[in-house]
Structure formats: C-alpha cells, structure tokens
CSV table of C-alpha atoms and ligand atoms in Angstrom, one decimal:
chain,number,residue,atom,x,y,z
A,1,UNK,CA,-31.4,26.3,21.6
A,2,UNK,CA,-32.6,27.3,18.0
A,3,UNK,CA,-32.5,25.2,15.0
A,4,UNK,CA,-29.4,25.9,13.7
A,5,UNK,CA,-27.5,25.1,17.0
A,6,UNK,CA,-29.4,21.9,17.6
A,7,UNK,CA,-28.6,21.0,13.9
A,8,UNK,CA,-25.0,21.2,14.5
A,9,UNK,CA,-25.3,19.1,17.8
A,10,UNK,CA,-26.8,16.3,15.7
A,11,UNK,CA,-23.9,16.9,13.2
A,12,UNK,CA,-21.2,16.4,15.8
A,13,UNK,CA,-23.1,13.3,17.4
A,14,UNK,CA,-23.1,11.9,13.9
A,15,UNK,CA,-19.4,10.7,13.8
A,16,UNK,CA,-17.4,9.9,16.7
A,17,UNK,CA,-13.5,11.0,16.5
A,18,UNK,CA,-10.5,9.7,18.4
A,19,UNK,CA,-7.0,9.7,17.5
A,20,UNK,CA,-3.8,7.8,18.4
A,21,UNK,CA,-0.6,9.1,18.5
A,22,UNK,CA,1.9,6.6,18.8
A,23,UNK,CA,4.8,6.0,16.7
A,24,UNK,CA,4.5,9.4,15.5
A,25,UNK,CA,2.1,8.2,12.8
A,26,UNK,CA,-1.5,10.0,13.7
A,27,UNK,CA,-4.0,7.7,13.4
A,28,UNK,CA,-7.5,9.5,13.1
A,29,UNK,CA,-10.1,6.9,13.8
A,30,UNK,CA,-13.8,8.1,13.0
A,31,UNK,CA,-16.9,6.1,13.6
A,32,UNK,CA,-20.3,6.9,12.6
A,33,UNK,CA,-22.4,6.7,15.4
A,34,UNK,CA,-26.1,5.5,14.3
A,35,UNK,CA,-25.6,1.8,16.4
A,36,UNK,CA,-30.0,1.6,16.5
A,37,UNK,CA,-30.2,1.9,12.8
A,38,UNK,CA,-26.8,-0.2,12.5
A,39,UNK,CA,-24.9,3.3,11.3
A,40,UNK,CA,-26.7,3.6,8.2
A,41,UNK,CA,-26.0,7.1,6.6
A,42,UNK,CA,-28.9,9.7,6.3
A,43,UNK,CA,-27.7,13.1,5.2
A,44,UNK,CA,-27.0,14.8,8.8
A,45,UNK,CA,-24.2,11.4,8.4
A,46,UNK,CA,-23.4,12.1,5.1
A,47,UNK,CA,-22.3,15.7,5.8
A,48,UNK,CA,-20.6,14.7,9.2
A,49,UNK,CA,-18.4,12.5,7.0
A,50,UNK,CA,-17.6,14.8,4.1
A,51,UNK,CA,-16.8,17.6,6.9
A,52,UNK,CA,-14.3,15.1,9.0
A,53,UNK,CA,-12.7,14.0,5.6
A,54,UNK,CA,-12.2,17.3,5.2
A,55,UNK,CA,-10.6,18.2,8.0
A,56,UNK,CA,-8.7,15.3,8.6
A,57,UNK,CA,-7.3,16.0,4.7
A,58,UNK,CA,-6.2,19.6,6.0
A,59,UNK,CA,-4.4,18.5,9.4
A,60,UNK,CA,-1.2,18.3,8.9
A,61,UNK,CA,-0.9,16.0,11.9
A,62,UNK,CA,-3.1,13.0,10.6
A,63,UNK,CA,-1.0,10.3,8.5
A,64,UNK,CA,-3.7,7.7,8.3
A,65,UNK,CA,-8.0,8.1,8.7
A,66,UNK,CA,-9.7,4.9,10.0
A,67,UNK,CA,-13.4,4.4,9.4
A,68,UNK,CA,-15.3,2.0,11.7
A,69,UNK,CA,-19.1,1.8,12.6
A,70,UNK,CA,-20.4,2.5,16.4
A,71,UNK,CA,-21.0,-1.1,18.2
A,72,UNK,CA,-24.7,-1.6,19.4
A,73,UNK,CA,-26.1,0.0,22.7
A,74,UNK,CA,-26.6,-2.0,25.6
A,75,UNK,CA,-30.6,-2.7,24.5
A,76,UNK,CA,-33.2,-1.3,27.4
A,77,UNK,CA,-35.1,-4.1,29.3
A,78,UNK,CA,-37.1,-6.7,27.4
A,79,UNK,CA,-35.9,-5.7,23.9
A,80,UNK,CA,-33.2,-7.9,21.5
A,81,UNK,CA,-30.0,-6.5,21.3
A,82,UNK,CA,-28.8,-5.1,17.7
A,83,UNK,CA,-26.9,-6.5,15.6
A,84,UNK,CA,-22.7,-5.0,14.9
A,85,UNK,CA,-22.4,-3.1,11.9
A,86,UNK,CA,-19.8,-1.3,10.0
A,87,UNK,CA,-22.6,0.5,8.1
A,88,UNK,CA,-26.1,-0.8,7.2
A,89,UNK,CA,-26.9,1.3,3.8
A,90,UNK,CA,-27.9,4.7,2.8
A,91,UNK,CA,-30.8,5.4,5.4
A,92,UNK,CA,-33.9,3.8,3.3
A,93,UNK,CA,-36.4,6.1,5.0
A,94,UNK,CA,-34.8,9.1,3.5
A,95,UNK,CA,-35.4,7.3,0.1
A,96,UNK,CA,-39.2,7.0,0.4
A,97,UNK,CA,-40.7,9.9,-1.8
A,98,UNK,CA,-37.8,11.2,-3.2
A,99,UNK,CA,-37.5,11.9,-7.0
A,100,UNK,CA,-34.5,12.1,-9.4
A,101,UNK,CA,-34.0,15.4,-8.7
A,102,UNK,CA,-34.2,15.5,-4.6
A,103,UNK,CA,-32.1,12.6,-5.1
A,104,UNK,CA,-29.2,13.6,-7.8
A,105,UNK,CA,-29.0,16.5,-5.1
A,106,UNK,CA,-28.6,14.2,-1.9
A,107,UNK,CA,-25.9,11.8,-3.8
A,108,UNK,CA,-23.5,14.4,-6.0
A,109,UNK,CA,-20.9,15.3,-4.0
A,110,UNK,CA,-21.6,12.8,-2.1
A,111,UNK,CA,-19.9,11.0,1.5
A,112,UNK,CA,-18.3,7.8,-0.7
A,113,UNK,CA,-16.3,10.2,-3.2
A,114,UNK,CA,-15.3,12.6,0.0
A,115,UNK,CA,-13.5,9.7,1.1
A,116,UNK,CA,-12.2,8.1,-2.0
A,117,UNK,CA,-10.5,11.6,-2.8
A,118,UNK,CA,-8.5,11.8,0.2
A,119,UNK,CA,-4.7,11.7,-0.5
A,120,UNK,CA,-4.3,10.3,2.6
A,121,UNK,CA,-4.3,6.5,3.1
A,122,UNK,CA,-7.8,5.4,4.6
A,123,UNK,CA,-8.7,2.0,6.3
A,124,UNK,CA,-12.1,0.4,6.6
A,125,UNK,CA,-12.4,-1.3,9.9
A,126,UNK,CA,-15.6,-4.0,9.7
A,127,UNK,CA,-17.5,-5.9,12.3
A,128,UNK,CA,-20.8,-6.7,11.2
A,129,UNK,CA,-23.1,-5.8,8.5
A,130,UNK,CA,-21.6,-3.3,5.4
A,131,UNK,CA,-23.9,-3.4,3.0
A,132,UNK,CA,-25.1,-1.3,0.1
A,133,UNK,CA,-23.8,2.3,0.9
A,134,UNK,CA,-22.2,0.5,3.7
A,135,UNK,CA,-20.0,-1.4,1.1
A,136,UNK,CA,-20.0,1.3,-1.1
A,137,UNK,CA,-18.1,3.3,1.8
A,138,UNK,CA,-15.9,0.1,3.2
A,139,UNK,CA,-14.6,0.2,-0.7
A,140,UNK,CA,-14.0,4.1,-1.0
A,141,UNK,CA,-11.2,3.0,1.5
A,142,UNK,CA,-7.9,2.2,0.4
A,143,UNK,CA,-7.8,-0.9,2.3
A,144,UNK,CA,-10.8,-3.3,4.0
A,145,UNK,CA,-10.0,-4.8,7.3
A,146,UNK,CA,-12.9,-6.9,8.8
A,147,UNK,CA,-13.6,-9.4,11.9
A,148,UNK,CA,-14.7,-12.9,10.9
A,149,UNK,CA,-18.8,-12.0,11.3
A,150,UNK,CA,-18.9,-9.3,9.2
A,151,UNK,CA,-21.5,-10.1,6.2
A,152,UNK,CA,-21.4,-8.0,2.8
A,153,UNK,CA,-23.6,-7.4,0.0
A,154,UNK,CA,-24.9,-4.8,-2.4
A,155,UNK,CA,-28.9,-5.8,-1.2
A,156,UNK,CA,-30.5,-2.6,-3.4
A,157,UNK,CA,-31.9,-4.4,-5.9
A,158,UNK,CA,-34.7,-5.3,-4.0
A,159,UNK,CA,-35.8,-1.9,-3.2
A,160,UNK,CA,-36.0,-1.7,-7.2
A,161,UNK,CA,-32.2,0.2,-7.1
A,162,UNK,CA,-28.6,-0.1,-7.7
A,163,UNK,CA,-25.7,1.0,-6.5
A,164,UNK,CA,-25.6,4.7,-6.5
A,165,UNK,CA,-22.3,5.7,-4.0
A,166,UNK,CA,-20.0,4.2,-6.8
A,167,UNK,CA,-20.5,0.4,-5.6
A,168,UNK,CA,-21.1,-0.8,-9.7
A,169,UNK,CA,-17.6,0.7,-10.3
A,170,UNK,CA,-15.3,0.0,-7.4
A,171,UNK,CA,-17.2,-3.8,-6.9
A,172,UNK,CA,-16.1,-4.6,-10.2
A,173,UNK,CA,-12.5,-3.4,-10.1
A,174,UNK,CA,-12.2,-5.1,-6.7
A,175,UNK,CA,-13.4,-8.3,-7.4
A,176,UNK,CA,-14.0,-8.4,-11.1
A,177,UNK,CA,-17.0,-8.3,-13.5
A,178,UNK,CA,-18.9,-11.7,-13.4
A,179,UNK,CA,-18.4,-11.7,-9.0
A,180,UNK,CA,-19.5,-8.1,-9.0
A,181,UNK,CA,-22.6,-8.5,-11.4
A,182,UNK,CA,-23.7,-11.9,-8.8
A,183,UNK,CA,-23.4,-9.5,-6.2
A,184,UNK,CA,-25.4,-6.9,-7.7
A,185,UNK,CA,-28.4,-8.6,-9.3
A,186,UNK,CA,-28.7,-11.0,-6.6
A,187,UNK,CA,-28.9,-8.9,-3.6
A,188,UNK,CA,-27.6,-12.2,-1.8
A,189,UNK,CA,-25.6,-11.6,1.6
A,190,UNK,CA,-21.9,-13.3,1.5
A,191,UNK,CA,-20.0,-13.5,4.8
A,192,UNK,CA,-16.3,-12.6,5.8
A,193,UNK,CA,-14.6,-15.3,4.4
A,194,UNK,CA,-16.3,-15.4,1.1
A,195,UNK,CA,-15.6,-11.9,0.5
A,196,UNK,CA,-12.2,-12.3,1.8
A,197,UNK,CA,-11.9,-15.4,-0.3
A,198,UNK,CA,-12.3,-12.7,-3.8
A,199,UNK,CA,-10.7,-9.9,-2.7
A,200,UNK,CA,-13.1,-7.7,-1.7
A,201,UNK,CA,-11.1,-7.4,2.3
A,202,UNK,CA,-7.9,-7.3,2.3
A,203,UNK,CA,-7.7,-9.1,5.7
A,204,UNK,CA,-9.5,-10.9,8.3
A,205,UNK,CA,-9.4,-11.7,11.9
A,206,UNK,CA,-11.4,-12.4,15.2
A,207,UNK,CA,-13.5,-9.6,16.4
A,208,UNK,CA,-11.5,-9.0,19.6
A,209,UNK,CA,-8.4,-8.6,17.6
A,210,UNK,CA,-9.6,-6.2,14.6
A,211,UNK,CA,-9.1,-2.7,16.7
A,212,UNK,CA,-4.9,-3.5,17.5
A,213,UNK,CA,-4.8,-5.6,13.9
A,214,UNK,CA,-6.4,-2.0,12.2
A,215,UNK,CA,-4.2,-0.2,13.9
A,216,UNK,CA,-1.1,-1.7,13.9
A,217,UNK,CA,-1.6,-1.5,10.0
A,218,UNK,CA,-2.3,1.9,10.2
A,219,UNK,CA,0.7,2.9,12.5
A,220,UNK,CA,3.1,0.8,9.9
A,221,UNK,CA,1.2,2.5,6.7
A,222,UNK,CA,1.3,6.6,9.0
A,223,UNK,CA,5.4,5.7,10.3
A,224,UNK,CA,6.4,6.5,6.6
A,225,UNK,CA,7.0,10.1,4.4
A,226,UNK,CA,3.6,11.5,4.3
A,227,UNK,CA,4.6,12.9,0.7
A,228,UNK,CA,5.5,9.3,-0.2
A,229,UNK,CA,2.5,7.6,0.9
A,230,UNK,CA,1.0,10.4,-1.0
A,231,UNK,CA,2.9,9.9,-4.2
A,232,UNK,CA,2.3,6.3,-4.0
A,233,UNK,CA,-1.4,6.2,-3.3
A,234,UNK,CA,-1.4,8.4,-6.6
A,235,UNK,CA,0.1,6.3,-8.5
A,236,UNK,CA,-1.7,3.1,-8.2
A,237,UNK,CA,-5.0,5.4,-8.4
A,238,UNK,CA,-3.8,5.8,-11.6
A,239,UNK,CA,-4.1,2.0,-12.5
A,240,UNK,CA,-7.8,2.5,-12.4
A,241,UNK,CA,-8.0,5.3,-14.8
A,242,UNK,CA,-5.3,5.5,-17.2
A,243,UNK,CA,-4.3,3.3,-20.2
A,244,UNK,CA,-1.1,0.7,-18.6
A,245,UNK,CA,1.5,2.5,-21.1
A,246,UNK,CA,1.1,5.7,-20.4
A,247,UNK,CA,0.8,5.1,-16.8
A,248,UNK,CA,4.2,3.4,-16.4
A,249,UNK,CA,5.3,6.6,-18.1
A,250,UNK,CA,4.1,8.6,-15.5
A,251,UNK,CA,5.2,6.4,-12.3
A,252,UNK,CA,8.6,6.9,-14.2
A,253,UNK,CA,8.0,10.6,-13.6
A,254,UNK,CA,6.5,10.7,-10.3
A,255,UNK,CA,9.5,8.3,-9.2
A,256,UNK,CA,11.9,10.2,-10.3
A,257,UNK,CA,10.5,13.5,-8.7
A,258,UNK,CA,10.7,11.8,-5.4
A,259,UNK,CA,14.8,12.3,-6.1
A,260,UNK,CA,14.5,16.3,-5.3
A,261,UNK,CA,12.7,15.3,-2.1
A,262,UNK,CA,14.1,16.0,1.2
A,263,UNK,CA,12.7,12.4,2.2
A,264,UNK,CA,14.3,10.2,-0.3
A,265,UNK,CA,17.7,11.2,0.5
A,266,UNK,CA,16.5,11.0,4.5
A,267,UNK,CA,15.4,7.6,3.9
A,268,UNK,CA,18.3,6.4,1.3
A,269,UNK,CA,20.9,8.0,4.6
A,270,UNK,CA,19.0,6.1,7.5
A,271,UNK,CA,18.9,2.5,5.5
A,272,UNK,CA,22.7,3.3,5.0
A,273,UNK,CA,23.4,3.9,8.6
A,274,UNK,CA,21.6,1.3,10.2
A,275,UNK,CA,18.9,4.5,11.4
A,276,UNK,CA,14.9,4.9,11.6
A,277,UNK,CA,14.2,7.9,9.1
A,278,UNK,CA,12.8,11.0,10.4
A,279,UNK,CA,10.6,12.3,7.6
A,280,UNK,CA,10.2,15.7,6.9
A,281,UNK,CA,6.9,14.7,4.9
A,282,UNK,CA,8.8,16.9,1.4
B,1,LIG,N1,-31.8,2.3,6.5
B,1,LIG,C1,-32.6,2.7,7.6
B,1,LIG,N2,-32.7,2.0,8.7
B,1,LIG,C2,-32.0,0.8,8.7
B,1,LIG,C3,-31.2,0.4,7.7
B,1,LIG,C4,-31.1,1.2,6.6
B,1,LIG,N3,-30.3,0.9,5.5
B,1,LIG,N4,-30.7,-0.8,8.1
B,1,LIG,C5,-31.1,-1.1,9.3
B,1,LIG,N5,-32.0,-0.1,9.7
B,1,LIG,C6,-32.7,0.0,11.0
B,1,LIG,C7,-33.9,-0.9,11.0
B,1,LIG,O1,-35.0,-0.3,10.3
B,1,LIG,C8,-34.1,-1.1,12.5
B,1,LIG,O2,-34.7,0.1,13.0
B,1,LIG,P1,-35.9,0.0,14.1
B,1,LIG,O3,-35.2,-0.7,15.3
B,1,LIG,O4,-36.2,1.4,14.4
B,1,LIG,O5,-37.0,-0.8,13.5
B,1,LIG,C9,-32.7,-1.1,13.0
B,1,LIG,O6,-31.9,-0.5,12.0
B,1,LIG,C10,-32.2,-2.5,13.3
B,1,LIG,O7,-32.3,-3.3,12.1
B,1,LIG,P2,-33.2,-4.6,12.0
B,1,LIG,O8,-33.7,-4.7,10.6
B,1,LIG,O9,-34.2,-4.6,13.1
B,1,LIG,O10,-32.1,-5.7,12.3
B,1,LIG,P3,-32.1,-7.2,11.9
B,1,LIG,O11,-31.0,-7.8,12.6
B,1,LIG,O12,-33.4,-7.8,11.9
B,1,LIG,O13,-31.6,-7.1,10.3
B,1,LIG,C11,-30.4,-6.3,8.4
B,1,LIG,C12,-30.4,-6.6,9.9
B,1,LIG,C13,-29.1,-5.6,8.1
B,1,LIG,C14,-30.4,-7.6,7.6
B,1,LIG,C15,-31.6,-5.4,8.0
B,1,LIG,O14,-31.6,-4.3,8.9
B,1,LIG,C16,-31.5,-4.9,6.6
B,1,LIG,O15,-31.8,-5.6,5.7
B,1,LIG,N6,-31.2,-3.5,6.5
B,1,LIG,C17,-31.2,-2.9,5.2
B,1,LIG,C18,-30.0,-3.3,4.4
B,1,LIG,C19,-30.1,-2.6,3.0
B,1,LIG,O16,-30.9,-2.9,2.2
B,1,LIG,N7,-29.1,-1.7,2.7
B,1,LIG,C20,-29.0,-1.0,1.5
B,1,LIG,C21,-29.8,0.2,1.5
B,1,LIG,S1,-29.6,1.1,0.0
C-alpha cells in the first residue's frame, strides 16, 4: 500500500457514516471517530468532515445531517476507561510549532464553516465533553441536542488562544455577550444543564435516550419540503447578518416565492383534505 492509499484509509476511518431511512426523511448521521483522543479534530478529521458535508450537501437523498462523536473503546486490561465525548478540541498536538502562516492555512476553509454553510438542516448530537473546536462545531449546527453529562467550554485560553473555528461569534449570538465573554476568558467548564439553562442546547435528556430523541427530531425536521426547510433555514440565517428592516423585507420576498412552488400548493391541498403531503422538494 503506498502513501497515498493509506492516506485515504485514514481519511475514511476518520468519520463514521450511517443513515436512516424512515419516514422518507434521510437522516445521515456522521460521527467522528477519534474515541482515544475523545474525537478531537486533527486535519486528516478536518478534511473527512468538509468532504462528508460535501457530499451529504450534493445527495439528493439526505434531508437532515447528524453530527455525533465515537463513544470510547472498551479500554485494554489494567488501563481507565475514557471519558464520552462529542469532540474534545482542535487536536492540540498539531498546534505545537506551528506559526501564523501554517496555521491561517490549517483553519481557512475550515471543518466548522463546511458545516455551518450547509443548506441543509444539521443537528449536533452530545454526550460528553465539546469543548473548544468541539463547541465551535456543536454550534456550527443548526440545532444542539445533548445527554445530561455532557460538559461545555471554550478552555483555549489557557493554551495562550482563543476561539479560532468561529466560537467568539456564534457563542455570543447564542448566548449573548457578557455569558459568552465568561465563557471565553475563563476557560471554566459548565455542564449540561448550565448550558441548557442559557441557551447554548436546545435540549436535554438522559444518555440512553439522546440517539431516538436526535432522531426523532431529525425525522420530524427531514418529513417536510426539502426546498422549504431550505428557504427557511435561509431566512433566519439572515437574522444574524442583516439589518431587522431589510430582512423582513426579504422573508416577504422569499415567502412569497414559495407561492410558485409545486410544494406549497402540495402542502396547502393535503392540510385541506385531511392528507400527509408528498413533497416534490420544488
Ligand atoms: N487534542 C489532542 N488530544 C486530546 C485532546 C485535544 N484537544 N483532548 C483530549 N486529548 C487526548 C489526551 O491527550 C489523551 O491522550 P492519551 O491517552 O494519548 O494521553 C486522551 O485524549 C484522553 O484524554 P485525557 O486528558 O487523558 O482524559 P481526562 O478524562 O483526563 O480529561 C479533558 C479530559 C477533556 C478534561 C482533557 O482531555 C482536556 O482538557 N482536553 C483538552 C481540552 C481543550 O483544551 N480543548 C481545546 C483545544 S483548542
């Protein structure tokens, strides 16, 4: 095997995929698989995420992409087991001698936007530790499930950093300025229910039940128009971005587009005659 094949080996190992078809809503469910260094994302991760987002953005198939972290191997003899984690950080070791410019390189482009840019609604599924570039990623999602011992923080302040996968930004729209800043200059840890308790997960449940309670939400959010969900997703992007009066203007435009879909009318016919729609997805 050359270098090149064992490369792309490494690549596929990197992120786990598995799909569920029911309710005619695809639900593509990928988990990056680093469970003995708690998933934390070196590059061979970084481009095994930006690849699958790609893909899953280009299958027509997929309504909804669930991101989850590998649960920890059964530990060999003697040896503690390691702790559950969504994602532990950007892989520190690929940090250590690295300038701006290795760097810059490393995070433009990088496995957090990849996400964040999909059209497609995207779930973070959390059990265990998301912190730094773990965070950053659970919060490139559209939406943040987590079970009740899963602990967050933004911890790269004491490696003399900050936030660099867009965690300064999205932290502070999610749970506003002064929470965010804590966050940020303290390093500190918070668990489940604190971060639940601000708004940084949108829900919370018992570790055996996260997997159905993801799903389920995903197969309600993928049973819907995919040009819809779509449309929708755009429109309260737009919240973050765009002055409040001129983006009511627009939602007035991109709402009354959706009247020259095939969907609307599908959807307008089956409420009228007691039906379940059966999207065309235009
Ligand atoms: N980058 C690289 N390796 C990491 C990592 C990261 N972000 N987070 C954890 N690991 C590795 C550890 O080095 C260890 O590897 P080893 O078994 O080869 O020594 C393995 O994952 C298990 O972690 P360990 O520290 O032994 O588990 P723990 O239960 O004692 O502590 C944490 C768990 C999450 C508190 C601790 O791992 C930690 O602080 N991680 C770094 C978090 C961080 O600063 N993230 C932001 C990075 S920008």
């Amino acid at each position: 095997m050359d270098v090149a094949e064992e490369q792309d080996i490494l690549l596929e190992e990197s992120i786990l995929i598995d799909s569920t078809d029911k309710s005619k809503g695809r639900v593509l469910i990928l988990t990056i698989n680093r469970p003995d260094k708690l998933n934390a994302l070196n590059s061979l991760v970084f481009s095994a995420i930006k690849e699958a987002c790609d893909k899953a953005e280009k299958d027509d198939t997929v309504r909804v992409v669930i991101f989850s972290g590998a649960t920890p191997n059964t530990p060999s003899e003697g040896k503690r087991s390691k702790p559950n984690a969504f994602v532990a950080g950007a892989d520190i070791l690929e940090f250590k001698g690295k300038n701006s410019e290795d760097i810059l390189q490393t995070f433009s482009e990088n496995c957090w936007e990849a996400i964040w840019n999909m059209n497609k609604p995207t779930i973070a599924m959390i059990d265990g530790f998301a912190l730094g570039g773990g965070c950053e990623l659970a919060m490139s999602c559209d939406i943040r499930i987590a079970s009740v011992r899963s602990v967050f923080g933004q911890p790269e302040i004491n490696l003399g950093l900050i936030p660099g996968g867009g965690g300064t930004q999205r932290l502070t729209r999610l749970v506003g300025y002064g929470k965010s800043l804590e966050l940020i200059l303290s390093g500190e840890f918070i668990n489940a229910e604190e971060a639940y308790s601000f708004g940084l997960i949108n829900q919370l449940c018992e570790p055996e039940n996260l997997r159905s309670k993801t799903i389920e939400l995903a197969i309600t959010i993928g049973s819907k128009s995919i040009h819809t969900l779509k449309v929708a997703k755009s429109a309260v992007r737009m919240a973050l971005n765009i002055p409040m009066d001129d983006a009511i203007k627009i939602e007035a435009k991109l709402f009354a587009d959706l009247f020259d879909t095939e969907d609307k009318e599908i959807g307008v016919n089956a409420f009228l005659e007691k039906e379940k729609p059966e999207w065309k997805g235009c």
